[in-house]
mmCIF file of C-alpha atoms in Angstrom:
data_model
loop_
_atom_site.group_PDB
_atom_site.id
_atom_site.type_symbol
_atom_site.label_atom_id
_atom_site.label_comp_id
_atom_site.label_asym_id
_atom_site.label_seq_id
_atom_site.Cartn_x
_atom_site.Cartn_y
_atom_site.Cartn_z
ATOM 1 C CA MET A 1 -41.068 8.492 14.882
ATOM 2 C CA SER A 2 -38.004 10.551 14.069
ATOM 3 C CA GLN A 3 -38.447 13.853 12.297
ATOM 4 C CA LYS A 4 -37.935 13.627 8.556
ATOM 5 C CA LYS A 5 -35.183 15.690 6.970
ATOM 6 C CA SER A 6 -36.165 18.146 4.285
ATOM 7 C CA TRP A 7 -34.705 17.683 0.814
ATOM 8 C CA ASN A 8 -35.483 21.288 -0.008
ATOM 9 C CA ASP A 9 -33.473 22.948 2.777
ATOM 10 C CA PHE A 10 -29.933 21.771 3.568
ATOM 11 C CA ASN A 11 -29.006 24.302 6.242
ATOM 12 C CA ASP A 12 -29.334 21.624 8.933
ATOM 13 C CA ALA A 13 -27.245 19.079 7.025
ATOM 14 C CA ALA A 14 -23.888 18.159 8.563
ATOM 15 C CA GLU A 15 -20.731 19.363 6.874
ATOM 16 C CA GLN A 16 -18.959 16.682 4.881
ATOM 17 C CA ASN A 17 -15.761 15.316 6.375
ATOM 18 C CA GLN A 18 -12.685 17.228 5.291
ATOM 19 C CA HIS A 19 -9.537 15.126 5.489
ATOM 20 C CA ASP A 20 -6.230 16.880 5.587
ATOM 21 C CA ILE A 21 -3.403 15.532 3.513
ATOM 22 C CA ILE A 22 -1.326 12.856 5.263
ATOM 23 C CA PRO A 23 2.161 14.339 5.704
ATOM 24 C CA SER A 24 4.667 13.216 3.110
ATOM 25 C CA GLY A 25 7.017 10.573 4.458
ATOM 26 C CA THR A 26 4.498 9.083 6.908
ATOM 27 C CA LEU A 27 4.811 5.314 7.294
ATOM 28 C CA VAL A 28 1.581 3.326 7.596
ATOM 29 C CA LYS A 29 0.376 -0.232 7.284
ATOM 30 C CA VAL A 30 -2.061 -0.534 4.383
ATOM 31 C CA ARG A 31 -4.246 -3.050 2.615
ATOM 32 C CA MET A 32 -4.140 -2.786 -1.166
ATOM 33 C CA THR A 33 -7.179 -3.615 -3.267
ATOM 34 C CA ILE A 34 -7.328 -3.483 -7.053
ATOM 35 C CA LYS A 35 -10.197 -2.057 -9.086
ATOM 36 C CA PRO A 36 -10.547 -4.523 -11.976
ATOM 37 C CA GLY A 37 -10.148 -3.009 -15.422
ATOM 38 C CA GLY A 38 -10.996 -6.127 -17.414
ATOM 39 C CA PHE A 39 -7.806 -6.252 -19.476
ATOM 40 C CA ASP A 40 -5.963 -9.582 -19.748
ATOM 41 C CA ASN A 41 -2.807 -10.749 -21.497
ATOM 42 C CA PRO A 42 -1.980 -14.311 -20.410
ATOM 43 C CA ASP A 43 1.423 -14.154 -22.127
ATOM 44 C CA MET A 44 2.404 -11.447 -19.619
ATOM 45 C CA GLY A 45 0.739 -13.132 -16.654
ATOM 46 C CA TRP A 46 -2.061 -10.551 -16.653
ATOM 47 C CA THR A 47 -5.156 -12.622 -15.927
ATOM 48 C CA GLY A 48 -8.287 -12.308 -13.829
ATOM 49 C CA GLY A 49 -9.287 -8.962 -15.323
ATOM 50 C CA TYR A 50 -7.239 -6.972 -12.810
ATOM 51 C CA ALA A 51 -5.282 -4.848 -15.300
ATOM 52 C CA THR A 52 -6.656 -1.681 -16.869
ATOM 53 C CA ARG A 53 -5.811 -0.392 -20.337
ATOM 54 C CA GLY A 54 -6.034 3.378 -20.685
ATOM 55 C CA ASP A 55 -6.944 5.458 -23.723
ATOM 56 C CA THR A 56 -3.263 6.050 -24.519
ATOM 57 C CA GLY A 57 -2.518 2.315 -24.543
ATOM 58 C CA ALA A 58 -0.864 2.359 -21.104
ATOM 59 C CA ILE A 59 -1.632 -0.649 -18.909
ATOM 60 C CA TYR A 60 -1.734 -0.437 -15.129
ATOM 61 C CA LEU A 61 -3.233 -1.655 -11.874
ATOM 62 C CA ASN A 62 -5.746 0.788 -10.396
ATOM 63 C CA ALA A 63 -4.876 0.426 -6.712
ATOM 64 C CA GLU A 64 -6.611 1.630 -3.577
ATOM 65 C CA PHE A 65 -4.699 1.619 -0.278
ATOM 66 C CA THR A 66 -6.591 1.644 3.034
ATOM 67 C CA VAL A 67 -4.644 2.600 6.159
ATOM 68 C CA LEU A 68 -5.203 -0.130 8.750
ATOM 69 C CA ALA A 69 -4.029 1.401 12.029
ATOM 70 C CA GLY A 70 -2.784 4.488 13.779
ATOM 71 C CA GLU A 71 -3.723 8.132 13.488
ATOM 72 C CA TYR A 72 -4.801 7.809 9.861
ATOM 73 C CA ALA A 73 -6.708 4.526 10.148
ATOM 74 C CA LYS A 74 -9.408 4.014 7.493
ATOM 75 C CA ARG A 75 -8.019 6.768 5.297
ATOM 76 C CA LYS A 76 -7.719 5.818 1.628
ATOM 77 C CA VAL A 77 -5.049 6.641 -0.937
ATOM 78 C CA TRP A 78 -5.206 5.892 -4.666
ATOM 79 C CA SER A 79 -2.301 5.226 -7.031
ATOM 80 C CA LEU A 80 -1.621 3.542 -10.354
ATOM 81 C CA ILE A 81 0.958 0.770 -10.687
ATOM 82 C CA GLY A 82 2.471 0.841 -14.150
ATOM 83 C CA MET A 83 2.613 -2.379 -16.171
ATOM 84 C CA TYR A 84 3.250 -1.072 -19.704
ATOM 85 C CA SER A 85 3.597 2.266 -21.466
ATOM 86 C CA PRO A 86 3.913 2.875 -25.223
ATOM 87 C CA LYS A 87 6.354 5.673 -24.342
ATOM 88 C CA GLY A 88 9.002 3.268 -23.074
ATOM 89 C CA PRO A 89 9.950 0.837 -20.293
ATOM 90 C CA GLU A 90 10.447 3.326 -17.430
ATOM 91 C CA TRP A 91 6.876 3.176 -16.107
ATOM 92 C CA GLU A 92 6.807 -0.609 -16.270
ATOM 93 C CA ASN A 93 10.163 -0.848 -14.508
ATOM 94 C CA MET A 94 8.926 1.445 -11.741
ATOM 95 C CA GLY A 95 5.806 -0.683 -11.350
ATOM 96 C CA ARG A 96 7.782 -3.924 -11.192
ATOM 97 C CA SER A 97 10.123 -2.440 -8.574
ATOM 98 C CA PHE A 98 7.135 -1.320 -6.504
ATOM 99 C CA VAL A 99 5.475 -4.740 -6.654
ATOM 100 C CA ARG A 100 8.768 -6.415 -5.699
ATOM 101 C CA SER A 101 8.954 -4.178 -2.619
ATOM 102 C CA ILE A 102 5.290 -4.839 -1.797
ATOM 103 C CA LEU A 103 5.930 -8.586 -1.805
ATOM 104 C CA GLN A 104 9.047 -8.173 0.319
ATOM 105 C CA SER A 105 7.163 -6.018 2.812
ATOM 106 C CA ALA A 106 4.095 -8.263 2.953
ATOM 107 C CA ARG A 107 6.130 -11.480 3.148
ATOM 108 C CA ASN A 108 8.896 -10.213 5.434
ATOM 109 C CA ILE A 109 11.751 -10.588 2.942
ATOM 110 C CA LYS A 110 14.843 -8.396 3.040
ATOM 111 C CA PRO A 111 15.946 -6.994 -0.343
ATOM 112 C CA ASP A 112 19.362 -8.662 -0.149
ATOM 113 C CA ASP A 113 17.939 -12.098 0.726
ATOM 114 C CA ASN A 114 18.643 -14.344 -2.268
ATOM 115 C CA SER A 115 17.811 -17.655 -0.633
ATOM 116 C CA PRO A 116 15.456 -20.080 -2.452
ATOM 117 C CA PRO A 117 12.493 -19.291 -0.136
ATOM 118 C CA ALA A 118 12.974 -15.542 -0.712
ATOM 119 C CA TYR A 119 13.238 -16.082 -4.460
ATOM 120 C CA LYS A 120 9.916 -17.908 -4.456
ATOM 121 C CA ALA A 121 8.280 -15.293 -2.213
ATOM 122 C CA ARG A 122 8.963 -12.638 -4.873
ATOM 123 C CA GLN A 123 6.873 -14.572 -7.400
ATOM 124 C CA LEU A 124 3.147 -14.374 -8.111
ATOM 125 C CA MET A 125 1.018 -17.221 -9.343
ATOM 126 C CA SER A 126 -1.710 -14.688 -10.164
ATOM 127 C CA LEU A 127 -2.331 -10.936 -9.920
ATOM 128 C CA SER A 128 -5.116 -11.892 -7.502
ATOM 129 C CA GLU A 129 -2.433 -12.290 -4.821
ATOM 130 C CA LEU A 130 -1.993 -8.522 -4.857
ATOM 131 C CA ASP A 131 -5.685 -7.879 -4.242
ATOM 132 C CA GLY A 132 -5.966 -7.570 -0.465
ATOM 133 C CA ILE A 133 -2.246 -7.766 0.281
ATOM 134 C CA GLU A 134 -1.076 -5.925 3.433
ATOM 135 C CA PHE A 135 2.268 -4.172 3.787
ATOM 136 C CA VAL A 136 4.006 -1.126 5.219
ATOM 137 C CA ALA A 137 3.963 1.866 2.891
ATOM 138 C CA LYS A 138 5.473 5.332 2.696
ATOM 139 C CA VAL A 139 2.992 8.088 1.865
ATOM 140 C CA SER A 140 4.087 10.749 -0.635
ATOM 141 C CA LEU A 141 2.557 13.848 -2.204
ATOM 142 C CA GLU A 142 1.832 14.723 -5.817
ATOM 143 C CA LYS A 143 -0.174 17.414 -7.591
ATOM 144 C CA ASP A 144 -3.540 16.441 -9.028
ATOM 145 C CA GLN A 145 -5.036 17.717 -12.303
ATOM 146 C CA TYR A 146 -6.132 20.886 -10.520
ATOM 147 C CA ASP A 147 -2.622 21.482 -9.136
ATOM 148 C CA GLU A 148 -3.808 20.573 -5.635
ATOM 149 C CA PRO A 149 -1.765 18.247 -3.392
ATOM 150 C CA LYS A 150 -2.880 14.635 -3.122
ATOM 151 C CA ASN A 151 -1.488 11.604 -1.358
ATOM 152 C CA VAL A 152 0.001 8.730 -3.324
ATOM 153 C CA ILE A 153 1.757 5.506 -2.383
ATOM 154 C CA LYS A 154 4.616 4.381 -4.573
ATOM 155 C CA GLN A 155 7.034 2.920 -2.045
ATOM 156 C CA ALA A 156 6.823 -0.108 0.241
ATOM 157 C CA ILE A 157 8.918 -0.385 3.404
ATOM 158 C CA THR A 158 10.856 -3.627 3.723
ATOM 159 C CA PRO A 159 11.987 -5.542 6.837
ATOM 160 C CA GLU A 160 15.454 -4.001 7.202
ATOM 161 C CA HIS A 161 13.812 -0.656 8.076
ATOM 162 C CA LYS A 162 13.937 -0.009 11.831
ATOM 163 C CA GLN A 163 10.208 0.798 12.039
ATOM 164 C CA TYR A 164 8.975 -2.051 9.840
ATOM 165 C CA ALA A 165 8.146 -4.693 12.464
ATOM 166 C CA GLN A 166 6.365 -2.280 14.760
ATOM 167 C CA LEU A 167 4.155 -0.941 11.997
ATOM 168 C CA MET A 168 3.604 -4.270 10.261
ATOM 169 C CA HIS A 169 2.344 -5.795 13.492
ATOM 170 C CA CYS A 170 0.521 -2.611 14.572
ATOM 171 C CA MET A 171 2.369 -2.521 17.884
ATOM 172 C CA ALA A 172 1.955 0.525 20.116
ATOM 173 C CA PRO A 173 4.168 -0.008 23.190
ATOM 174 C CA VAL A 174 3.562 1.867 26.401
ATOM 175 C CA THR A 175 6.271 4.365 27.317
ATOM 176 C CA GLN A 176 7.994 4.543 30.710
ATOM 177 C CA SER A 177 5.512 7.234 31.740
ATOM 178 C CA GLY A 178 2.650 4.811 31.098
ATOM 179 C CA GLN A 179 1.373 6.803 28.115
ATOM 180 C CA ARG A 180 0.849 5.552 24.608
ATOM 181 C CA PRO A 181 3.287 7.219 22.212
ATOM 182 C CA SER A 182 2.107 9.762 19.670
ATOM 183 C CA HIS A 183 2.092 8.861 15.976
ATOM 184 C CA HIS A 184 5.362 10.760 15.542
ATOM 185 C CA GLU A 185 6.950 8.924 18.481
ATOM 186 C CA LEU A 186 5.693 5.605 17.146
ATOM 187 C CA GLN A 187 7.375 6.331 13.830
ATOM 188 C CA SER A 188 10.653 6.979 15.669
ATOM 189 C CA GLU A 189 10.704 3.791 17.755
ATOM 190 C CA LEU A 190 13.518 1.317 17.152
ATOM 191 C CA TYR A 191 12.828 -2.387 16.758
ATOM 192 C CA ARG A 192 15.222 -5.212 17.319
ATOM 193 C CA GLY A 193 13.933 -8.605 16.282
ATOM 194 C CA PRO A 194 14.734 -11.964 17.881
ATOM 195 C CA ASP A 195 18.130 -13.480 17.235
ATOM 196 C CA GLN A 196 16.679 -16.765 16.037
ATOM 197 C CA ALA A 197 13.568 -17.134 13.891
ATOM 198 C CA PRO A 198 12.432 -19.356 11.007
ATOM 199 C CA HIS A 199 12.976 -17.911 7.569
ATOM 200 C CA PRO A 200 9.983 -15.611 6.926
ATOM 201 C CA ALA A 201 9.469 -16.910 3.379
ATOM 202 C CA GLU A 202 9.257 -20.582 4.307
ATOM 203 C CA GLY A 203 5.457 -20.515 4.132
ATOM 204 C CA TYR A 204 5.541 -19.576 0.466
ATOM 205 C CA GLY A 205 7.821 -22.345 -0.738
ATOM 206 C CA SER A 206 5.084 -24.955 -1.219
ATOM 207 C CA GLN A 207 3.186 -22.753 -3.679
ATOM 208 C CA TRP A 208 5.754 -23.404 -6.411
ATOM 209 C CA ASP A 209 7.010 -26.865 -5.464
#
């Protein structure tokens, strides 16, 4: 029988994990989950209880991003995605731009692609489609309420970026020396896709037909 730990003396307790801040500008593949806030407005397409309404009247998605691969795998970052602010449209516009980029990253759509499949891929039938979505993100830094640095994610990386495909597919090629590249080297790798491929948004067309 293993020796019981004392709940009077904590000198033999392990130190809690201390995670350093992820450097600003780091690109990672993440899975986004949404903490439901219970606020709905069907006229705006806000259903399923995913939106949160704050004390000031601001409405947002309370998002958690889990890093899926690489040096920072399993690390979590939290950010709010603005949907409405009584102070004006800027926060909502930023949130809509972010979600557009998330969809383009997750569904492999370039920003300048205006084809019918791409148009449909930038649409949501429900906010539930954002809960669990995976995409490539850029990590940034902000100050928290105690003026300490914290990581946030407010930018998605879309397919025209030279590192997108490698990170989206979690590829870690072996170098000529036979060694796996470092995280920094992985971020610097160039990717050139195949010359011919089906349109990446074709799989989303049937959802709205």
